[in-house]
mmCIF file of C-alpha atoms and ligand atoms in Angstrom:
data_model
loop_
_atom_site.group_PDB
_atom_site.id
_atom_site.type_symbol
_atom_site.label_atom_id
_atom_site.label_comp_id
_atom_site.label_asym_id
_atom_site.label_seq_id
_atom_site.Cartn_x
_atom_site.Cartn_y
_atom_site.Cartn_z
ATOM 1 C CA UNK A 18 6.640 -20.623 -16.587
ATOM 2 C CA UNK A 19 4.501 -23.792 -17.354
ATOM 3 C CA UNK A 20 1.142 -23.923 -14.988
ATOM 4 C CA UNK A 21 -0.086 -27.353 -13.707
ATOM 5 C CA UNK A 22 -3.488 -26.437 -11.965
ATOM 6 C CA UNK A 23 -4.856 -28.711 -9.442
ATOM 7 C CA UNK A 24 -7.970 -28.696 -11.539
ATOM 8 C CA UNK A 25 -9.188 -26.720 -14.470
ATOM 9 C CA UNK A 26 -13.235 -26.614 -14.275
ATOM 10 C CA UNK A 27 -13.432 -23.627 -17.010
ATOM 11 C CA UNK A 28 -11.791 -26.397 -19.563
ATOM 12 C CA UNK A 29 -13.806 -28.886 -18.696
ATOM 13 C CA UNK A 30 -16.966 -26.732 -19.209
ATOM 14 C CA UNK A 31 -15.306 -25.432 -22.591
ATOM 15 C CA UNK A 32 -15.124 -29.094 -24.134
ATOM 16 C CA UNK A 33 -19.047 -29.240 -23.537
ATOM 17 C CA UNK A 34 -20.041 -25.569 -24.108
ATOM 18 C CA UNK A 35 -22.827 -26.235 -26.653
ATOM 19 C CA UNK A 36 -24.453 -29.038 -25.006
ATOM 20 C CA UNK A 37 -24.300 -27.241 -21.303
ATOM 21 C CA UNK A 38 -26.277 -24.117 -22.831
ATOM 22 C CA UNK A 39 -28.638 -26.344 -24.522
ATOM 23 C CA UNK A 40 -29.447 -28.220 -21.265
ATOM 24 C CA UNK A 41 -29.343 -24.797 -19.301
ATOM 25 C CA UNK A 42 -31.800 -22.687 -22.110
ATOM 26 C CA UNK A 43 -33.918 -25.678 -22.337
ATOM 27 C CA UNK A 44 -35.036 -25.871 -18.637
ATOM 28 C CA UNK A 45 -35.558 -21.496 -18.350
ATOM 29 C CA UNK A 46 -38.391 -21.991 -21.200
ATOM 30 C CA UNK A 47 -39.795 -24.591 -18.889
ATOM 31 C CA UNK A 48 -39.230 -22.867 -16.029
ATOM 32 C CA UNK A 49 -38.947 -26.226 -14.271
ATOM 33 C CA UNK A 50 -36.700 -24.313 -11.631
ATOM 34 C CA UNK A 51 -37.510 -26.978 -8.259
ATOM 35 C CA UNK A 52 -38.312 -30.680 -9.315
ATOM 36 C CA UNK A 53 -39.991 -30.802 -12.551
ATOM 37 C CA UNK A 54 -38.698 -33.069 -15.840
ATOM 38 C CA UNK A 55 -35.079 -32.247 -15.620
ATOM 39 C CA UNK A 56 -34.567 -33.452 -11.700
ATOM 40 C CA UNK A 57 -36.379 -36.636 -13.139
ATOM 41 C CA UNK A 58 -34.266 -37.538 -15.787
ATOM 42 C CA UNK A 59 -31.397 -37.024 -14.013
ATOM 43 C CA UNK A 60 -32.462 -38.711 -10.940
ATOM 44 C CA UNK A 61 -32.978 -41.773 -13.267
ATOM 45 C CA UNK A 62 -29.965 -41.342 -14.944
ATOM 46 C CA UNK A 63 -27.760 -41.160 -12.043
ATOM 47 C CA UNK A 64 -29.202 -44.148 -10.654
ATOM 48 C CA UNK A 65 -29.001 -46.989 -13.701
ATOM 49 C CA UNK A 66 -25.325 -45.338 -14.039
ATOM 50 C CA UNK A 67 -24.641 -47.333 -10.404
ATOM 51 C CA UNK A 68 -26.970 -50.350 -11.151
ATOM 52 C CA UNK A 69 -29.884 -48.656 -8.536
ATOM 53 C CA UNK A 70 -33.125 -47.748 -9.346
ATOM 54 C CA UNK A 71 -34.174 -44.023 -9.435
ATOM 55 C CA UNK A 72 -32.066 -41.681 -6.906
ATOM 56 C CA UNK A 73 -33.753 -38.741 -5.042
ATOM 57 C CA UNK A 74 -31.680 -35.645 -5.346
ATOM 58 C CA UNK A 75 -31.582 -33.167 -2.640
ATOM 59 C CA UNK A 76 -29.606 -29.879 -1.854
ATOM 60 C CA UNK A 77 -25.801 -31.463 -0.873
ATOM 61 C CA UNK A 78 -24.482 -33.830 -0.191
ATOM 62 C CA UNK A 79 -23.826 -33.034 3.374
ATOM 63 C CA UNK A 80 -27.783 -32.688 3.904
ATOM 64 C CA UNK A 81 -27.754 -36.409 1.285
ATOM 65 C CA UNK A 82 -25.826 -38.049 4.732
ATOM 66 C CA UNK A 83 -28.115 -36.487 6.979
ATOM 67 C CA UNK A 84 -31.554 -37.178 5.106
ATOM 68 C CA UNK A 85 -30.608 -40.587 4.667
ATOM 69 C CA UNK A 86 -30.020 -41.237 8.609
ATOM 70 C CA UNK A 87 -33.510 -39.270 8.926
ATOM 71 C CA UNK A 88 -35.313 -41.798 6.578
ATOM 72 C CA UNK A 89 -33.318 -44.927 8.222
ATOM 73 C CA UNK A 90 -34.486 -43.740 11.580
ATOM 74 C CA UNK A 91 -31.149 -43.198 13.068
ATOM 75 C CA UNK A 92 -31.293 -40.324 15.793
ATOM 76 C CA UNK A 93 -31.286 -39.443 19.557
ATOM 77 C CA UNK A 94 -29.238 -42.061 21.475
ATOM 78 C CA UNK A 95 -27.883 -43.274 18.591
ATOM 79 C CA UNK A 96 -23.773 -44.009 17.764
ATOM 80 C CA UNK A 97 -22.430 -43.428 14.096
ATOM 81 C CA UNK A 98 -19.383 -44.504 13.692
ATOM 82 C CA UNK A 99 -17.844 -42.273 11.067
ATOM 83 C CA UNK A 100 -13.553 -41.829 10.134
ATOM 84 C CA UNK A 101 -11.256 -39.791 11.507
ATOM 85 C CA UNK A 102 -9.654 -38.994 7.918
ATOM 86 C CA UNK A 103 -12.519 -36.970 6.091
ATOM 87 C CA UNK A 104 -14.136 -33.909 5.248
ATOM 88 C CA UNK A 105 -16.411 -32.728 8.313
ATOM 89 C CA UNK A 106 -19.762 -33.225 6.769
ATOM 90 C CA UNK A 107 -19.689 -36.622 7.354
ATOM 91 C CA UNK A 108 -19.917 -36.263 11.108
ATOM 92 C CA UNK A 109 -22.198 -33.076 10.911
ATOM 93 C CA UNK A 110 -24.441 -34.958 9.213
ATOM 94 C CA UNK A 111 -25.243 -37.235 12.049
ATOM 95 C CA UNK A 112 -24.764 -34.248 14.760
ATOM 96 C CA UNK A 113 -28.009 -32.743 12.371
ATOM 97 C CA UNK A 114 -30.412 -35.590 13.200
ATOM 98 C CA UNK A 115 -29.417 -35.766 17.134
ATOM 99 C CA UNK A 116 -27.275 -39.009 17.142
ATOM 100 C CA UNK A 117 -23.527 -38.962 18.230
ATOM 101 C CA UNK A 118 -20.746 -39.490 15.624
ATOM 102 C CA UNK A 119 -18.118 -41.557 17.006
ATOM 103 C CA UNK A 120 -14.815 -41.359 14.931
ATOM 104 C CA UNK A 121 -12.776 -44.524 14.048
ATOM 105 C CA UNK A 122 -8.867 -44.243 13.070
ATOM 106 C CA UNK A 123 -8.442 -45.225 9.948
ATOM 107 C CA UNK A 124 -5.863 -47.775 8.056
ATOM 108 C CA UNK A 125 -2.529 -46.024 8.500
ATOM 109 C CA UNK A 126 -1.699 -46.887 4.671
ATOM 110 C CA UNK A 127 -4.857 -46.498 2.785
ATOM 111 C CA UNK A 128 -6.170 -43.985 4.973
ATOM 112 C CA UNK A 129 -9.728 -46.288 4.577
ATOM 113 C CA UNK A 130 -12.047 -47.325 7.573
ATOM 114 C CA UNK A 131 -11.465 -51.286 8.212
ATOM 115 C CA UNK A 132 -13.364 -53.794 10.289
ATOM 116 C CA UNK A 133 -10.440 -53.253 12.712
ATOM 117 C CA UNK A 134 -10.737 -49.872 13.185
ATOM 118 C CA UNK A 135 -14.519 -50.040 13.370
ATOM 119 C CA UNK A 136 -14.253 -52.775 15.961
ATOM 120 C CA UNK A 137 -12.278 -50.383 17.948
ATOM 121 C CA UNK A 138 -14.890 -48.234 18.752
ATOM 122 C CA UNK A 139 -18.087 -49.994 18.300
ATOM 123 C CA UNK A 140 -20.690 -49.779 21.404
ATOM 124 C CA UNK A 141 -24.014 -51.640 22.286
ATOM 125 C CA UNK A 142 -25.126 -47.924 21.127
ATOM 126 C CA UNK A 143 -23.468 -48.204 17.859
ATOM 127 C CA UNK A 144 -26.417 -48.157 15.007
ATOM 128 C CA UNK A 145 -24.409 -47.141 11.574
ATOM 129 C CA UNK A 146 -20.884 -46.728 9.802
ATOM 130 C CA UNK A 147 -20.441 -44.104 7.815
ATOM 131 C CA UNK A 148 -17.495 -45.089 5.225
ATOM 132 C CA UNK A 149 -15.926 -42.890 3.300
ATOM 133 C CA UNK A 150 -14.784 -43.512 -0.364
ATOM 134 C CA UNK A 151 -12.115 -41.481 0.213
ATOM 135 C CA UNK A 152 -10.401 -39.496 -2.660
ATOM 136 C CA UNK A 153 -12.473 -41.995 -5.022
ATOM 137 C CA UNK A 154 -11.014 -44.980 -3.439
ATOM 138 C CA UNK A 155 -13.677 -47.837 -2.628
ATOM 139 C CA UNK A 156 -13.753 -49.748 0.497
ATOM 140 C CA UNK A 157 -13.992 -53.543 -0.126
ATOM 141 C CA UNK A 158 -17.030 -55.298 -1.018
ATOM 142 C CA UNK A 159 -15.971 -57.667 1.719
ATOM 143 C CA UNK A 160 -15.815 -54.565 4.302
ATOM 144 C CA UNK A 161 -19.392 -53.283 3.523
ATOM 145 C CA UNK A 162 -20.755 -56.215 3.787
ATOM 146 C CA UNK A 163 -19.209 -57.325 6.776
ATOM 147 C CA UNK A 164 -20.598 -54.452 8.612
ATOM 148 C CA UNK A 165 -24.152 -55.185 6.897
ATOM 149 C CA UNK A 166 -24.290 -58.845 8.646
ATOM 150 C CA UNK A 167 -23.004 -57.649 12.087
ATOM 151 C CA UNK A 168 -26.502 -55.794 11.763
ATOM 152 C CA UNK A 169 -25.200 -52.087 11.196
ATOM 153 C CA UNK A 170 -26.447 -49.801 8.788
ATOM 154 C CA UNK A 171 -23.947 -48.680 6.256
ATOM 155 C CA UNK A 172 -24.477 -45.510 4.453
ATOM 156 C CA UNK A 173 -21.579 -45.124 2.049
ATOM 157 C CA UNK A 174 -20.226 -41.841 1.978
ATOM 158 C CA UNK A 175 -19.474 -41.471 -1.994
ATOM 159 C CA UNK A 176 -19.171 -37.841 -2.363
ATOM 160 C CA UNK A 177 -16.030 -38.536 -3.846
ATOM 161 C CA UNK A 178 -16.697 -41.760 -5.896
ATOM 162 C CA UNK A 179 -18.972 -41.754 -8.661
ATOM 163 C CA UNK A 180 -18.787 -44.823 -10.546
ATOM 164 C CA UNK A 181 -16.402 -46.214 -8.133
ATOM 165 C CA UNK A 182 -16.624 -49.828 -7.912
ATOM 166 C CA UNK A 183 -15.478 -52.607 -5.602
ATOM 167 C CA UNK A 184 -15.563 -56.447 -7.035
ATOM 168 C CA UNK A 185 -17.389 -54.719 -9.941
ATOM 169 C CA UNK A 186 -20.431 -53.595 -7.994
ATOM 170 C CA UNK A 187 -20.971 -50.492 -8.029
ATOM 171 C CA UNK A 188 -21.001 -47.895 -4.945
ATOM 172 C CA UNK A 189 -24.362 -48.021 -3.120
ATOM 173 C CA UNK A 190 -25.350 -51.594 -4.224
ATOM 174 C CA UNK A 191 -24.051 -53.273 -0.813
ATOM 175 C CA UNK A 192 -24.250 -50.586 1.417
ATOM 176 C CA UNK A 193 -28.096 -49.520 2.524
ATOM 177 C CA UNK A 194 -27.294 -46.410 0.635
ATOM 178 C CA UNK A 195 -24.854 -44.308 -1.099
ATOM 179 C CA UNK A 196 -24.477 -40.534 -0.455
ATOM 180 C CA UNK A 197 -23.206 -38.018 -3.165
ATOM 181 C CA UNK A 198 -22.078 -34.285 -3.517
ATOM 182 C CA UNK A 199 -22.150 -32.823 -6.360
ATOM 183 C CA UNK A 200 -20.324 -29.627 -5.299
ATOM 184 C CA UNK A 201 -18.187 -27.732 -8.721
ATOM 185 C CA UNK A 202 -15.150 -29.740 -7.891
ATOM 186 C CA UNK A 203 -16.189 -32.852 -7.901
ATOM 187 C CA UNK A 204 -15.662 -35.946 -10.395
ATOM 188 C CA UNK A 205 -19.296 -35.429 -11.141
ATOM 189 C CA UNK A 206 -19.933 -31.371 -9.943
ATOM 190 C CA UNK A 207 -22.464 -28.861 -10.695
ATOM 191 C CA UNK A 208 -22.607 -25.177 -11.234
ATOM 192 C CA UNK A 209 -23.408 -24.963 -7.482
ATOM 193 C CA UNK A 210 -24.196 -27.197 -4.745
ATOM 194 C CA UNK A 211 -26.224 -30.471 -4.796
ATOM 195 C CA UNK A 212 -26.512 -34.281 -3.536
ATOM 196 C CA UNK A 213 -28.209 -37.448 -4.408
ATOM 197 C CA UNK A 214 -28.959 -40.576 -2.429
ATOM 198 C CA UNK A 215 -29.012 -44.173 -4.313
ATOM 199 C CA UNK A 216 -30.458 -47.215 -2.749
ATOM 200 C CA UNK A 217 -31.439 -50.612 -3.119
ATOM 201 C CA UNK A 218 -34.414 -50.383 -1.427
ATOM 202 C CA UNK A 219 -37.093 -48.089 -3.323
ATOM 203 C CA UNK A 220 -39.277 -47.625 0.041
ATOM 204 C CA UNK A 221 -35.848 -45.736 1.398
ATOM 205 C CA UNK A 222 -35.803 -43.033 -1.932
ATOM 206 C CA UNK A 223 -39.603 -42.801 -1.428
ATOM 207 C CA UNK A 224 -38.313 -41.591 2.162
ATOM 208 C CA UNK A 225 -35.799 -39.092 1.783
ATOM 209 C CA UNK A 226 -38.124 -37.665 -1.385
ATOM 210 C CA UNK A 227 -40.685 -37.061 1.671
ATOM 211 C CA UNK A 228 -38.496 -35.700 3.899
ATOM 212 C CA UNK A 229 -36.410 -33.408 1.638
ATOM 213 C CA UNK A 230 -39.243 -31.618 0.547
ATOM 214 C CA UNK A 231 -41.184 -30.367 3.959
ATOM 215 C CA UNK A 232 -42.425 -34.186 4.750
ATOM 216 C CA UNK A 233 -45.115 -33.546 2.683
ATOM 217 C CA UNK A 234 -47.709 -36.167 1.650
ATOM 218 C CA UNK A 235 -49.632 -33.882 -0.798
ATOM 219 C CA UNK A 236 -49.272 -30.083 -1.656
ATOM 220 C CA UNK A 237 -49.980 -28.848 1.890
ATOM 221 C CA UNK A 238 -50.792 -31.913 4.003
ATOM 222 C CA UNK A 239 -47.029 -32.348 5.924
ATOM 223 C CA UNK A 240 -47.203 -35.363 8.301
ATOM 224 C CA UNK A 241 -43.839 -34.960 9.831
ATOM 225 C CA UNK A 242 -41.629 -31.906 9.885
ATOM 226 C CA UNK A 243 -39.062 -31.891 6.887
ATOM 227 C CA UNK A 244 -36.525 -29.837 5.370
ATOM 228 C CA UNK A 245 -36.157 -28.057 2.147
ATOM 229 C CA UNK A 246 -33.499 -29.675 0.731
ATOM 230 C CA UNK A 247 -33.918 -30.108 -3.501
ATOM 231 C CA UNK A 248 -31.803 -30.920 -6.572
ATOM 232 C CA UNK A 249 -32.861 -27.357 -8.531
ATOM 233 C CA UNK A 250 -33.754 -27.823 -12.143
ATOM 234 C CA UNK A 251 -31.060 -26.383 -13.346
ATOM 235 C CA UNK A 252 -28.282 -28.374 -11.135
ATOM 236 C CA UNK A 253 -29.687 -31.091 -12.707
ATOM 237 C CA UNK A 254 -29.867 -30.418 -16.076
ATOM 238 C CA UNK A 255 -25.809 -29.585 -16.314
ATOM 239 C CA UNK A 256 -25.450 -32.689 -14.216
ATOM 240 C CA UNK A 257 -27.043 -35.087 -16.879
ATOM 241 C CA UNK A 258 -25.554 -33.202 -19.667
ATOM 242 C CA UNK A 259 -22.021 -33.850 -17.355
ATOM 243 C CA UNK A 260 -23.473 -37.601 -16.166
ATOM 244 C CA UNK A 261 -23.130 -38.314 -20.132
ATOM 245 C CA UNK A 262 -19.533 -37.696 -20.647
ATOM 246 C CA UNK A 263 -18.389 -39.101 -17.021
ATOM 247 C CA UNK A 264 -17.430 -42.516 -18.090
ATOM 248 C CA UNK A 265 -14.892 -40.971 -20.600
ATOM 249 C CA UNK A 266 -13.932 -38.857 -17.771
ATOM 250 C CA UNK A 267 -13.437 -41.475 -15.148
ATOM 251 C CA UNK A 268 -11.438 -43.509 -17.569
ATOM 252 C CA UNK A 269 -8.879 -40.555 -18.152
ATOM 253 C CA UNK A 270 -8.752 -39.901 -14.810
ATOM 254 C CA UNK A 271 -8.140 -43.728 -14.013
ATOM 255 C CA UNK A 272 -5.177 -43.492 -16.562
ATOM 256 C CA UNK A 273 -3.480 -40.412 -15.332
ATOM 257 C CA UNK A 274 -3.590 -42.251 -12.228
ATOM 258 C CA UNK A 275 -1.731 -45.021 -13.161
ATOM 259 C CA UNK A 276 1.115 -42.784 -14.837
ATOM 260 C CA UNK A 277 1.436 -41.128 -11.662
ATOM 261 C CA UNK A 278 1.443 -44.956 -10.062
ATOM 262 C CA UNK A 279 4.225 -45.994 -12.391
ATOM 263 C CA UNK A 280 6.334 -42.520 -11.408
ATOM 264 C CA UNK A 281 5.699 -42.522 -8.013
ATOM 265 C CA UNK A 282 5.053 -46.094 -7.026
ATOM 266 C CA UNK A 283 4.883 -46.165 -3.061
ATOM 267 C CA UNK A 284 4.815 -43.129 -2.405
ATOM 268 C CA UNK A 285 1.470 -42.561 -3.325
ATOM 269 C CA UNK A 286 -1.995 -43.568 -1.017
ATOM 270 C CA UNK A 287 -2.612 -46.814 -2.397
ATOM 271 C CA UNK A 288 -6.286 -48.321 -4.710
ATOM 272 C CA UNK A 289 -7.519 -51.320 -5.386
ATOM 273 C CA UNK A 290 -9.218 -51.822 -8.924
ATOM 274 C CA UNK A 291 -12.544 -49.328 -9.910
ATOM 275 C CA UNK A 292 -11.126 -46.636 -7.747
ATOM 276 C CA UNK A 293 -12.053 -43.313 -9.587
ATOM 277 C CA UNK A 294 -9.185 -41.131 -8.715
ATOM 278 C CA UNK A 295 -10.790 -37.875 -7.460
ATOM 279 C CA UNK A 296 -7.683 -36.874 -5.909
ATOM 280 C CA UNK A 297 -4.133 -38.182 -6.567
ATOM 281 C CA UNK A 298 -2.526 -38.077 -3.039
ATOM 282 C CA UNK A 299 0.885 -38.431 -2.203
ATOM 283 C CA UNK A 300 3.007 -39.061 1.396
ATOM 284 C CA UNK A 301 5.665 -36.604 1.271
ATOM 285 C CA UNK A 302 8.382 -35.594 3.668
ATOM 286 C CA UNK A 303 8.456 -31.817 4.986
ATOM 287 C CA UNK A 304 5.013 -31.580 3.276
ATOM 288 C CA UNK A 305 4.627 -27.562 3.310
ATOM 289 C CA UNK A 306 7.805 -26.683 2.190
ATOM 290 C CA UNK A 307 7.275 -28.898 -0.683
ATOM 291 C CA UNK A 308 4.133 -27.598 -1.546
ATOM 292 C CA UNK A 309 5.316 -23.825 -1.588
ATOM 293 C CA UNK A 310 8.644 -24.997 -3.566
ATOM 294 C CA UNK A 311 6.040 -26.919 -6.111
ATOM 295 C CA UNK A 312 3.853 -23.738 -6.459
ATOM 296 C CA UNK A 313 7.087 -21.450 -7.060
ATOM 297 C CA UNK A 314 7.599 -23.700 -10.605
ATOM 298 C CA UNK A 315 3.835 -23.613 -11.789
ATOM 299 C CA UNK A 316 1.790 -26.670 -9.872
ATOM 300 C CA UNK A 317 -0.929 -26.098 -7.988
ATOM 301 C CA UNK A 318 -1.981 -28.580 -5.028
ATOM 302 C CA UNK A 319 -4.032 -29.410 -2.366
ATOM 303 C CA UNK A 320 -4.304 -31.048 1.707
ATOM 304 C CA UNK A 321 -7.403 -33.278 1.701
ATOM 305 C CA UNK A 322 -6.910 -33.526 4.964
ATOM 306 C CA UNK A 323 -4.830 -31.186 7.296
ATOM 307 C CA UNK A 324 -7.270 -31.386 10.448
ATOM 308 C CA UNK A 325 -8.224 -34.866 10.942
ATOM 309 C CA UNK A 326 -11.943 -35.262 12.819
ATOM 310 C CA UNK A 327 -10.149 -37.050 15.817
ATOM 311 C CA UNK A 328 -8.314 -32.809 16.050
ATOM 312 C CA UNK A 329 -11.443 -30.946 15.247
ATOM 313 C CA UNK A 330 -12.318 -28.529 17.847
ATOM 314 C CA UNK A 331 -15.725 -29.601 18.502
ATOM 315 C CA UNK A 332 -14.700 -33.065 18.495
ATOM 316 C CA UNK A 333 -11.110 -33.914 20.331
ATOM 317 C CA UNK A 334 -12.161 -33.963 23.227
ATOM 318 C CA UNK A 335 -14.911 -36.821 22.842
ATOM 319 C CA UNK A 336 -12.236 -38.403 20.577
ATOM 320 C CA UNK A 337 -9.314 -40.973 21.695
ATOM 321 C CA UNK A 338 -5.998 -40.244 18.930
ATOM 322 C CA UNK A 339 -6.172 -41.799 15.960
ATOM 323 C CA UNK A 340 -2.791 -42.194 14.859
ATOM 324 C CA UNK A 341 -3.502 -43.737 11.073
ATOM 325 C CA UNK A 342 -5.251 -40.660 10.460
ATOM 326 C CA UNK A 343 -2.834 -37.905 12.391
ATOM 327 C CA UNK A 344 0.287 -39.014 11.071
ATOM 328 C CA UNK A 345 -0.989 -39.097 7.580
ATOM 329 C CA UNK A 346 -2.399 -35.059 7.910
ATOM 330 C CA UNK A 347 1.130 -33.734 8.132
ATOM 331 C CA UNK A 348 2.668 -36.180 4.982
ATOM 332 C CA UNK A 349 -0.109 -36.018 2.607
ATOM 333 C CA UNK A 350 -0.434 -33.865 -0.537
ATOM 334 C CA UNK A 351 -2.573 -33.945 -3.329
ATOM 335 C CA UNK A 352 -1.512 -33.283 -6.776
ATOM 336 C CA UNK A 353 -3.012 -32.028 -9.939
ATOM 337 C CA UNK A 354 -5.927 -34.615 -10.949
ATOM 338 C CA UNK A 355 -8.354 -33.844 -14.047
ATOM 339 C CA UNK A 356 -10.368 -35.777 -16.363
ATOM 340 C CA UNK A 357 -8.567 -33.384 -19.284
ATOM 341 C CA UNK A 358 -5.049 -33.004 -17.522
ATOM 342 C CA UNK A 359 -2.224 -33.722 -20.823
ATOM 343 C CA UNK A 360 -0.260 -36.568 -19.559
ATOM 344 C CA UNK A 361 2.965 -34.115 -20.277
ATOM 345 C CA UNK A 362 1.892 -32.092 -17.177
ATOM 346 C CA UNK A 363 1.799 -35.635 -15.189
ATOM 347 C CA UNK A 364 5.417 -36.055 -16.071
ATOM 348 C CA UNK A 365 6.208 -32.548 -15.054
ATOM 349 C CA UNK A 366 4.465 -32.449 -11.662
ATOM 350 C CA UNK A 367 6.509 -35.957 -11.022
ATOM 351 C CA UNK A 368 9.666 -34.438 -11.819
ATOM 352 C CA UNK A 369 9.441 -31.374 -9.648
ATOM 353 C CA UNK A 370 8.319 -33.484 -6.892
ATOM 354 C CA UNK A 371 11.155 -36.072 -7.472
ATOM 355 C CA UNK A 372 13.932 -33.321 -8.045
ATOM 356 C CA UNK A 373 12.894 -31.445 -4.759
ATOM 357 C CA UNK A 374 12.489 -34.482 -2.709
ATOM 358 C CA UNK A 375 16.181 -35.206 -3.697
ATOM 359 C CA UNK A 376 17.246 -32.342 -3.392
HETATM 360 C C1 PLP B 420 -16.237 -37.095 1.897
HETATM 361 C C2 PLP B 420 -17.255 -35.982 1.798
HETATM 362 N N1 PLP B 420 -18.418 -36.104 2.455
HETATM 363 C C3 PLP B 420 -19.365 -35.164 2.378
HETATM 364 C C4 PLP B 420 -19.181 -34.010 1.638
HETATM 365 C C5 PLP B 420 -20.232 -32.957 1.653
HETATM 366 O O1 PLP B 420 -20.718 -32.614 0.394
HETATM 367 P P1 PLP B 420 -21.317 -31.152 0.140
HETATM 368 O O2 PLP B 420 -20.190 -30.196 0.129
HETATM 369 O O3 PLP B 420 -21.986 -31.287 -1.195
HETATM 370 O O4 PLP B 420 -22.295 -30.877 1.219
HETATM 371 C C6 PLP B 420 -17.994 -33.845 0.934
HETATM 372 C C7 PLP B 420 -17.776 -32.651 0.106
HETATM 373 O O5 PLP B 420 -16.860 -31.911 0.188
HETATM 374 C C8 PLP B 420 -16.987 -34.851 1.024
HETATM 375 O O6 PLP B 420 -15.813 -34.729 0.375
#
């Protein structure tokens, strides 16, 4: 029986074997293990890729949300507004430096936070927005900046958008900062976890460098308390070597996207233009019976997100419905997206999805 997986990481390493064990043996006979030149490089790299300066790389991406509030001052008494469609870091992030996440419904179509939605549930307390580039698909320029001038921070949650763009800027250059995960599975992911924050501002890097690593000012002079949070040498070594070969990757992932587009038309969550596709998700009627009938003829999928925020345990009751985001749990289903996916298995996964929905 053919076998479409949702995403095939040991093929993806295979196609850059020789460089990965280069970058990997190279940084054990510096032993440059925390920090050192490889965190560096990469740091730069990952920046001038989005049009920032120099990024500061830190342990996840959850604790890249949270160190960024930290260095923006957010905290105590404190509103974030963050959406009800995403993966629960984004609000645990703000729970971690004492402020309150407040969860917005999101568009009912493209399952994005909007001015609308924000609106909704701003306060006097409100001090950030949290949006989320969800499954690689950016929020308008227009959006972010929107917030910006009605005095909010925005940190852009891109843990699922590098190189996304929106009017051709990059993610991170409207917002005050972009947040990143580079967790195994993600368009950029590394042979564990990590995070980077990007930002405009170089006084805000300078910041979260501080704070990440013990909120020390020299070796062992620590003016405020920190946490230890780092990008490891060797995370960020693979992730350079991987950095170098993500523009080829984005743009096969950006074409398998729209074959699926042309296949499935409306039926998928819609993009705009410099999405980066790292899910392909679909609205589908009797969802779960369609994704056991799909894995009975070889295709392997995903729910990105079954339990919206707005239903999490330790947030429902603080949280008014959000119907955008708690209509779309039950319909949506991701299918098989990867930079090295054959376009053949595209046409097969549409077929079994088409034949069964028919049927
Ligand atoms: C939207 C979003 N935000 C934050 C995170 C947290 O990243 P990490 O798992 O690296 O802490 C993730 C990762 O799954 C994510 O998808």
């Amino acid at each position: 029986m053919k076998h479409v997986p949702f995403q095939d990481l040991k093929r993806l390493h295979a196609s850059i074997k020789g460089e990965l064990d280069a970058a990997v043996a190279d940084v054990i006979d510096n032993t440059a293990f925390v920090g050192g030149s490889a965190v560096q490089t990469f740091e730069e790299s990952f920046g001038e890729a989005h049009e920032t300066g120099s990024g500061a790389g830190c342990g996840s991406g959850t604790d890249a949300l949270s160190l960024t509030l930290r260095a923006l001052g957010v905290g105590a008494g404190d509103e974030v507004i963050v959406p009800a469609m995403t993966f629960i870091a984004t609000a645990e992030a703000v729970v971690h430096v004492g402020a309150t996440p407040v969860i917005a419904d999101v568009d009912p179509h493209t399952l994005l936070l909007t001015p609308e939605t924000v609106d909704a549930v701003k306060t006097s307390a409100t001090r950030a927005v949290m949006p989320v580039h969800l499954y690689g698909h950016i929020i308008p320029a227009a959006h972010l900046e929107a917030w910006r001038n009605e005095g909010l921070i925005v940190i852009e949650d891109a843990a699922q958008a590098h190189l996304g763009t929106t009017d051709g800027m990059p993610v991170g250059t409207i917002g005050h900062a972009a947040c990143f995960s580079f967790y195994p599975g993600k368009n950029l992911g590394g042979f564990g976890d990590g995070g980077m924050v990007i930002a405009q501002n170089p006084a805000l890097i300078d910041e979260v460098r501080r704070i990440r690593d013990h909120g020390r000012t020299s070796k062992y002079v620590h003016d405020i308390v920190g946490y230890c949070s780092r990008l490891d040498g060797l995370q960020a070594a693979v992730l350079d070597v991987k950095l170098r070969h993500l523009p080829a990757w984005t743009a096969n992932r950006v074409a398998l996207a729209e074959t699926y587009r042309s296949l499935l038309g409306a039926q998928l969550v819609p993009w705009e233009d410099g999405a980066v596709h790292h899910l392909l998700v679909a609205r589908v009627q009797n969802r779960d019976d369609l994704q056991t009938k799909l894995k009975e003829v070889g295709v392997s999928s995903g729910i990105h997100y079954p339990v919206p925020l707005s239903k999490q345990p330790w947030l429902a009751d603080a949280t008014p419905p959000c119907p955008g985001a708690e209509v779309a749990a039950d319909e949506i289903l991701s299918l098989p997206m990867d930079p090295l996916m054959p376009i053949e298995d595209v046409h097969y996964v549409v077929e079994q999805v088409t034949a069964m929905a028919a049927a």
